[in-house]
XYZ file of C-alpha atoms in Angstrom:
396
model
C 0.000 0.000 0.000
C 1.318 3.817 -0.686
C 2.977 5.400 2.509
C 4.060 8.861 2.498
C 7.712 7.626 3.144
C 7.595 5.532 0.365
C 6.642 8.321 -2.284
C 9.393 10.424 -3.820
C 8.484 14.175 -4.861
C 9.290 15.019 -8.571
C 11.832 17.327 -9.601
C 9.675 18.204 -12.649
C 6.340 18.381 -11.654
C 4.401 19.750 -8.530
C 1.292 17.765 -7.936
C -1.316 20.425 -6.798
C -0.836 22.016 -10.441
C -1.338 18.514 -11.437
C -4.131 17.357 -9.970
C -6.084 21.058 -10.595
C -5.142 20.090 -14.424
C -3.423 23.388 -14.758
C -0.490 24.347 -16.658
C 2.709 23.971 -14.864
C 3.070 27.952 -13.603
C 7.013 29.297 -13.909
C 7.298 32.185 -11.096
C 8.301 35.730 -12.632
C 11.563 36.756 -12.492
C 13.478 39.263 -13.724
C 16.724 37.910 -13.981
C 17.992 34.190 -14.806
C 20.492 32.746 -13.410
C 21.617 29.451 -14.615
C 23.269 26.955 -12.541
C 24.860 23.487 -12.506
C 22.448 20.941 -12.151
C 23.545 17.293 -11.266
C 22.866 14.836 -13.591
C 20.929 12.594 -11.716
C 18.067 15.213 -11.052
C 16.785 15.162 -14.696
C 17.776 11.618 -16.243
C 15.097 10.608 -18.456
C 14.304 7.238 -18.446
C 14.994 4.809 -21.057
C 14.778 1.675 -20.923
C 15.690 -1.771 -22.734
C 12.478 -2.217 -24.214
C 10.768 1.437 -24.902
C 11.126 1.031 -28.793
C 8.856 -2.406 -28.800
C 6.498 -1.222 -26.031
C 5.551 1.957 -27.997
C 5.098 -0.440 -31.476
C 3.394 -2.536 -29.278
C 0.773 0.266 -27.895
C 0.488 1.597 -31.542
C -0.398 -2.248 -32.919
C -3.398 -2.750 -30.227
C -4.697 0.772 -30.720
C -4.737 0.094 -34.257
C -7.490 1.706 -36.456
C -11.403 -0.076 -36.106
C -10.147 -2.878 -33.831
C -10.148 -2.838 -30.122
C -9.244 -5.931 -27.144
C -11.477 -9.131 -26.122
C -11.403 -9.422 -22.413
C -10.792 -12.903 -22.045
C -8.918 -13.143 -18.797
C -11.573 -13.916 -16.353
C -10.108 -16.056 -13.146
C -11.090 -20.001 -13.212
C -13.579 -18.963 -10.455
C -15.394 -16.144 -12.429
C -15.055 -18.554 -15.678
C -16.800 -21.431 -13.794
C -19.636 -19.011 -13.207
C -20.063 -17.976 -16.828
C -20.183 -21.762 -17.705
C -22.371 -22.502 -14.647
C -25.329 -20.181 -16.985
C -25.172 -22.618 -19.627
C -25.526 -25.333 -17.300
C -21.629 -26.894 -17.709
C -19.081 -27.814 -14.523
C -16.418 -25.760 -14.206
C -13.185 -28.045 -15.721
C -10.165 -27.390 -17.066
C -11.789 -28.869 -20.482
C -14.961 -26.833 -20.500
C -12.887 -23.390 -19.881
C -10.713 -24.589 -22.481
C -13.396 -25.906 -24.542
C -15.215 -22.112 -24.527
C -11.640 -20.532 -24.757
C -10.929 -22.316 -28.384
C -13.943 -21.030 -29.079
C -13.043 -18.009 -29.087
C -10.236 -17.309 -30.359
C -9.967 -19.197 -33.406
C -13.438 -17.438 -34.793
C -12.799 -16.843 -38.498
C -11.657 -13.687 -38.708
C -11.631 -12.120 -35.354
C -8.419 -10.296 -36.505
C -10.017 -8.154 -38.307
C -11.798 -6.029 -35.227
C -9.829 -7.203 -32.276
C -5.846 -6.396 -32.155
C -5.712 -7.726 -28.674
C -6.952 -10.294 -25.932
C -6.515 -9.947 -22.308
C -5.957 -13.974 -20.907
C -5.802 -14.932 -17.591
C -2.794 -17.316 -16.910
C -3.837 -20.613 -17.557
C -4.998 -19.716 -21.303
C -1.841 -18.237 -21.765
C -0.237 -21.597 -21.453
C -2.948 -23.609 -22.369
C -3.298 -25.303 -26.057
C -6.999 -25.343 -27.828
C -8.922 -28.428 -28.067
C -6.863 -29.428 -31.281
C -3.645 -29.090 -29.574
C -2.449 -25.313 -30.780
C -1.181 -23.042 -28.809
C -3.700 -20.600 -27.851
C -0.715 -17.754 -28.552
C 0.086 -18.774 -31.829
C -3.722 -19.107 -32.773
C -3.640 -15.610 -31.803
C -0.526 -14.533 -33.794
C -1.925 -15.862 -36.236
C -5.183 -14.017 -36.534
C -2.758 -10.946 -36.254
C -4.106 -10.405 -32.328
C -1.486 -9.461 -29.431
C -1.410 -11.561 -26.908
C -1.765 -10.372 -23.192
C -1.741 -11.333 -19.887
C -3.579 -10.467 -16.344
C -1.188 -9.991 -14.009
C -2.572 -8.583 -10.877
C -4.063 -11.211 -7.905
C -7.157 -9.856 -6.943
C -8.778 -7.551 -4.664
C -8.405 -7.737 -1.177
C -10.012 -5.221 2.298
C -8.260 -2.071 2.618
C -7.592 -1.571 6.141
C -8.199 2.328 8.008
C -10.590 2.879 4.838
C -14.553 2.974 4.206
C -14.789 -0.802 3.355
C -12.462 -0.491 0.333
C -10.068 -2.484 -1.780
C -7.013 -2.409 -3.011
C -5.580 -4.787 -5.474
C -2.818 -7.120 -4.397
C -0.078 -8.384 -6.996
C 3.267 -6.617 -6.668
C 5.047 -8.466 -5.183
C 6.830 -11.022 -7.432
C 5.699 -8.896 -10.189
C 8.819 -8.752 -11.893
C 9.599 -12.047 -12.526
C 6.245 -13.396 -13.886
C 5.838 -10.620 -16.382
C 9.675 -11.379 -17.611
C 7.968 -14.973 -17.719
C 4.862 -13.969 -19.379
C 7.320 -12.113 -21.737
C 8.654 -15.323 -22.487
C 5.678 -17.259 -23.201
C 4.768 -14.353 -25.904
C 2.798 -12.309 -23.631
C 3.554 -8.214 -25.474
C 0.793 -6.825 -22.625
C -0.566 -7.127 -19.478
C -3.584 -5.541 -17.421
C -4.307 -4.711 -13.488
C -7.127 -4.061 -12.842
C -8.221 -1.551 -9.359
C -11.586 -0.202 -8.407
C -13.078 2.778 -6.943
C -16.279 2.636 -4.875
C -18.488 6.360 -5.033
C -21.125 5.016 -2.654
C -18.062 3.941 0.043
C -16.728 7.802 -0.614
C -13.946 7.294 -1.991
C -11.556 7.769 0.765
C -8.665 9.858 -0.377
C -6.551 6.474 1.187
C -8.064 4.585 -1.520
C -8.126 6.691 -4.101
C -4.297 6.860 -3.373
C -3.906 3.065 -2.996
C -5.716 2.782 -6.505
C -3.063 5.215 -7.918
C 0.061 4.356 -6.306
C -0.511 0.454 -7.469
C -1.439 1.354 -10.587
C 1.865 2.906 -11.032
C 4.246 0.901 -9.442
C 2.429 -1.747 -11.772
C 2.531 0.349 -14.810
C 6.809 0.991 -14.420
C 7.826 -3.378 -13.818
C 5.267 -3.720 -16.249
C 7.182 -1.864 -18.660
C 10.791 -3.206 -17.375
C 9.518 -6.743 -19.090
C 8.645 -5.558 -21.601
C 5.240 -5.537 -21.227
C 2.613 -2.638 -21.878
C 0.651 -2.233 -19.115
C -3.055 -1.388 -19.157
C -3.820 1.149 -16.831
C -7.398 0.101 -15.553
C -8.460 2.686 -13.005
C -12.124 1.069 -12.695
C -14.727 3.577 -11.365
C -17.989 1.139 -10.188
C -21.431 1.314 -11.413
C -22.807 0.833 -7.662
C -24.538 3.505 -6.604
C -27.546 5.985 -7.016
C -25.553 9.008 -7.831
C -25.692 11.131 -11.429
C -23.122 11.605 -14.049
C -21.979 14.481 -12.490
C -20.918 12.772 -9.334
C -19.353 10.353 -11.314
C -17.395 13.332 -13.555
C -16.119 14.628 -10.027
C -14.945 11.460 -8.664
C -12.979 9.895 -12.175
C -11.319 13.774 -12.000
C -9.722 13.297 -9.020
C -8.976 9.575 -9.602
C -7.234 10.055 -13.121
C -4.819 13.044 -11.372
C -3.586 10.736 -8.877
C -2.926 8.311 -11.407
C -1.185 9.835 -13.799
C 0.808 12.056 -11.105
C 1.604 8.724 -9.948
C 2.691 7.737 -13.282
C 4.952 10.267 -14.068
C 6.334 10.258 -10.422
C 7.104 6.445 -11.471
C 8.958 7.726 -14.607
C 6.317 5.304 -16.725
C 6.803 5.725 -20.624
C 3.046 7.074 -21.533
C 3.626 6.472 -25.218
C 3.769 2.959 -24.270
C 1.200 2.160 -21.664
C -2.824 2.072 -22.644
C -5.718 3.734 -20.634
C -8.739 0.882 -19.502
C -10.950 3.504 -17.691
C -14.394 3.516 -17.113
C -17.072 5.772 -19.398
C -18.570 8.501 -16.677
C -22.148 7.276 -16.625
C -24.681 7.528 -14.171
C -24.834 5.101 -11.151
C -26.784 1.760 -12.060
C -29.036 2.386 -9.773
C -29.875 6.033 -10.491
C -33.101 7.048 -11.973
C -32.034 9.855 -14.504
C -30.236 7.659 -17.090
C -27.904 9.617 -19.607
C -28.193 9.037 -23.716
C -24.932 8.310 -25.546
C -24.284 11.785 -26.632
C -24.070 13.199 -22.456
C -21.972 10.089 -22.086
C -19.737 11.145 -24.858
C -19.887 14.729 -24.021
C -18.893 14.215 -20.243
C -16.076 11.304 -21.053
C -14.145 12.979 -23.697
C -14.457 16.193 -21.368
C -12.904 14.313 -18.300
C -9.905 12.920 -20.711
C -9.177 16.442 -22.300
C -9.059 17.286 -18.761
C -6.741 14.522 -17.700
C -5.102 12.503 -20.066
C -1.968 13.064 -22.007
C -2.351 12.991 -25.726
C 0.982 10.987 -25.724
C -1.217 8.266 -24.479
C -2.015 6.076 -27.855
C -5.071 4.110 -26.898
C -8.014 4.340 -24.331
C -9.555 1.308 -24.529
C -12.990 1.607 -22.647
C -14.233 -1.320 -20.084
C -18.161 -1.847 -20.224
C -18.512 -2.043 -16.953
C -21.645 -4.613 -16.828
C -23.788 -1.880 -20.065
C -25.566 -4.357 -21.903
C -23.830 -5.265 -25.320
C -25.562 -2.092 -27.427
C -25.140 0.629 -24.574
C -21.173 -0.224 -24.259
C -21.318 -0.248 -28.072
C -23.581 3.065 -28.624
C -21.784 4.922 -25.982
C -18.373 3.890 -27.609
C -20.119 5.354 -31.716
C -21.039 8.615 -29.887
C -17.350 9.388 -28.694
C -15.721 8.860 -31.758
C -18.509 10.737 -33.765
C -16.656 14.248 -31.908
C -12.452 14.914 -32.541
C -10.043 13.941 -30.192
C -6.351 12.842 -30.253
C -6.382 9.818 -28.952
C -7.781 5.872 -30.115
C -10.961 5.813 -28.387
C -11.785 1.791 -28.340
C -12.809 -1.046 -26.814
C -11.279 -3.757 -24.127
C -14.803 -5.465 -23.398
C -15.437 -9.223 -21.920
C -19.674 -9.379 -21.419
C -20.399 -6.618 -23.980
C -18.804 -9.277 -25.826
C -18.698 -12.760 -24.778
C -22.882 -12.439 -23.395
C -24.761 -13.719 -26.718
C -22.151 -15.970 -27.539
C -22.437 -17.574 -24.118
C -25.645 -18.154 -24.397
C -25.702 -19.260 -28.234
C -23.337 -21.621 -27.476
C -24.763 -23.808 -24.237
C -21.683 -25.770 -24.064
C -22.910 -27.725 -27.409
C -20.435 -28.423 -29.866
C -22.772 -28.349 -33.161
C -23.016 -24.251 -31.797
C -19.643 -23.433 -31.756
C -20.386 -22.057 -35.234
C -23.369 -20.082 -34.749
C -21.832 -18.924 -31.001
C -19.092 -17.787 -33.193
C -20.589 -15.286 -35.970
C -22.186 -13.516 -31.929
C -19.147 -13.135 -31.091
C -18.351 -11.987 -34.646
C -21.055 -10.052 -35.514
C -20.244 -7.997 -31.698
C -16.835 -7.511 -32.641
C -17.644 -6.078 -36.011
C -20.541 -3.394 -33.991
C -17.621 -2.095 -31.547
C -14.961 -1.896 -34.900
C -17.461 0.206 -36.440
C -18.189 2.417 -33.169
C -14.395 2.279 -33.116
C -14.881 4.258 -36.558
C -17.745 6.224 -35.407
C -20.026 4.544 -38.355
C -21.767 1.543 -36.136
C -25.996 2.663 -36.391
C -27.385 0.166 -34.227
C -29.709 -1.559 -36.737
C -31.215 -5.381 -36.385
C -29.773 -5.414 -32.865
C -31.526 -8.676 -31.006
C -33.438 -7.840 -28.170
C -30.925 -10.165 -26.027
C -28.077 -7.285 -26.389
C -29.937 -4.777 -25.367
C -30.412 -6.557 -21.714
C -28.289 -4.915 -19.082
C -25.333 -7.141 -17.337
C -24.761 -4.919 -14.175
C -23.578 -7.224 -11.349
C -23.365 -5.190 -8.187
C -19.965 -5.640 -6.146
C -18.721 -8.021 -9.530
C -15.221 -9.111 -9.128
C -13.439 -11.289 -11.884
């Protein structure tokens, strides 16, 4: 957890100017006076692997494609296959796993997939490894690396995710076994607050995280997850993600993290779940693109959008309204419901579906490519995809 002992201030930047999202302020002076300064104060940092983590970034923020979420723990997995009515085995997750990635074409609106650690060493049901099928279909492979989230103690019945430690050496392995990414993902609760300890936590991780991450070689997905739980409007949710975006990237920076080669995961500001006044896609583009002019660093290359438990055509008519408006950045997808749901269900765990549970899966993919674009319309949408997936208090 972050301790004020532990955090180093900047030479460069001074947080409150930060955090206010103000330009850094020089103080008038009338005469300059230049002096030696030692080397150590300003080194920029460059490491080993900066060149291939910034290709990397650029690859999975590539034009109309965006990531499959497919990294869900062995528990969560067990309950997605305990819907369809299968047991949750080694040969069912791997069953539904094959599934997925070798649909026909899934290249073509996906550049990469999030897996959790078993798929990345797993093979599918033909014996392939799940990587190369991947490589093949011109998709980056990538990895979850954090473990969970666990009580934060002296705060409002928070979390904090737990992972760091040993972080190093599995993403070096992960490296190894072809991972090119990796995601953490932390959470934010508005009804518990947030405390300003776990707002901090949520930062400080993210960072630390973000900085091995990139040591291996890996570009990490920054996935500062603001929860649906809650009552509260879109404005509360604008005022919270403000001050939880700051931290992070103060954090980052503090961290000497290589923005050109890490990618954004945040949530879309949208009303609580439970609130009454529900916002259309245009105040959800109007107040998300807002918050990351606000916020985010054009040197970032992709902000790749969670769903956050919208049904399939909210994530994917939210996503079309921010990229029908300018802005420097990739706008995308990294979605696992708002794209697995229908072909869940179309499947059942029946082999004769695998086809038709593919072209779901397919025909979702292609939706968020063309929201990617800002040309998806939202015509012959099934009723199914319309159905909200909120879970409250979900955990992978």
């Amino acid at each position: 957890m972050a301790s004020a002992s532990l955090l180093k201030s900047s030479p460069v930047l001074n947080k409150s100017e930060w955090v206010q999202g103000q330009t850094l302020r020089q103080p008038s002076v009338s005469v300059v006076r230049c002096h030696p300064v030692a080397p150590s104060a300003l080194t920029v940092r460059a490491g080993a692997y900066t060149d291939e983590l910034i290709k990397t970034a650029k690859t999975v923020a590539s034009p109309g494609r965006g990531i499959l979420a497919m990294d869900e723990s062995n528990a969560t997995c067990g309950k997605r296959l305990a819907s369809i009515g299968l047991e949750n085995t080694e040969a069912n997750r791997q069953a539904y796993r094959t599934l997925l990635v070798s649909a026909p074409g899934l290249g073509n609106y996906i550049s990469g997939a999030i897996l959790f650690e078993e798929t990345l060493y797993q093979s599918t049901v033909d014996g392939k490894k799940i990587v190369d099928i991947l490589k093949e279909q011109g998709i980056v492979p990538g990895i979850k690396t954090d473990k969970g989230l666990v009580p934060l103690a002296g705060s409002n019945d928070e979390s904090w995710c737990q992972g760091l430690d040993g972080l190093a050496s599995r993403s070096a392995a992960y490296y190894q076994q072809g991972a090119r990414f990796c995601k953490w993902r932390t959470v934010v609760s508005i009804p518990n607050g947030p405390s300003a300890l776990a707002v901090k936590e949520a930062a400080w991780g993210l960072a630390r995280y973000a900085a091995i991450s990139q040591d291996n070689g890996l570009v990490p997905i920054v996935e500062p997850e603001i929860l649906l739980d809650g009552e509260h409007g879109i404005d509360r949710t604008f005022e919270v993600a403000q001050k939880v975006w700051a931290e992070v990237f103060f954090y980052l920076a503090e961290n000497n993290v290589t923005f050109e080669g890490i990618l954004l995961k945040p949530s879309m500001v949208t009303p609580g779940a439970e609130c009454k006044d529900r916002a259309t896609p245009e105040q959800v583009a109007d107040y998300t693109l807002k918050l990351l002019q606000r916020r985010i660093p054009p040197a970032v290359p992709g902000i790749m959008f969670l769903s956050g438990g919208q049904s399939e055509v909210e994530a994917t008519l939210n996503l079309n309204a921010m990229n029908q408006k300018p802005n420097p950045w990739h706008v995308s997808f990294s979605y696992a419901r708002a794209l697995q749901n229908t072909c869940l269900k179309t499947w059942g765990g029946l082999p004769e579906k695998v086809g038709a549970a593919q072209e779901a899966l397919l025909l979702r993919a292609k939706a968020n490519s063309l929201a990617q674009l800002g040309k998806y319309t939202g015509e012959g949408e099934s009723a199914e995809a319309q159905e909200g997936m909120f879970v409250k208090g979900y955990v992978y």
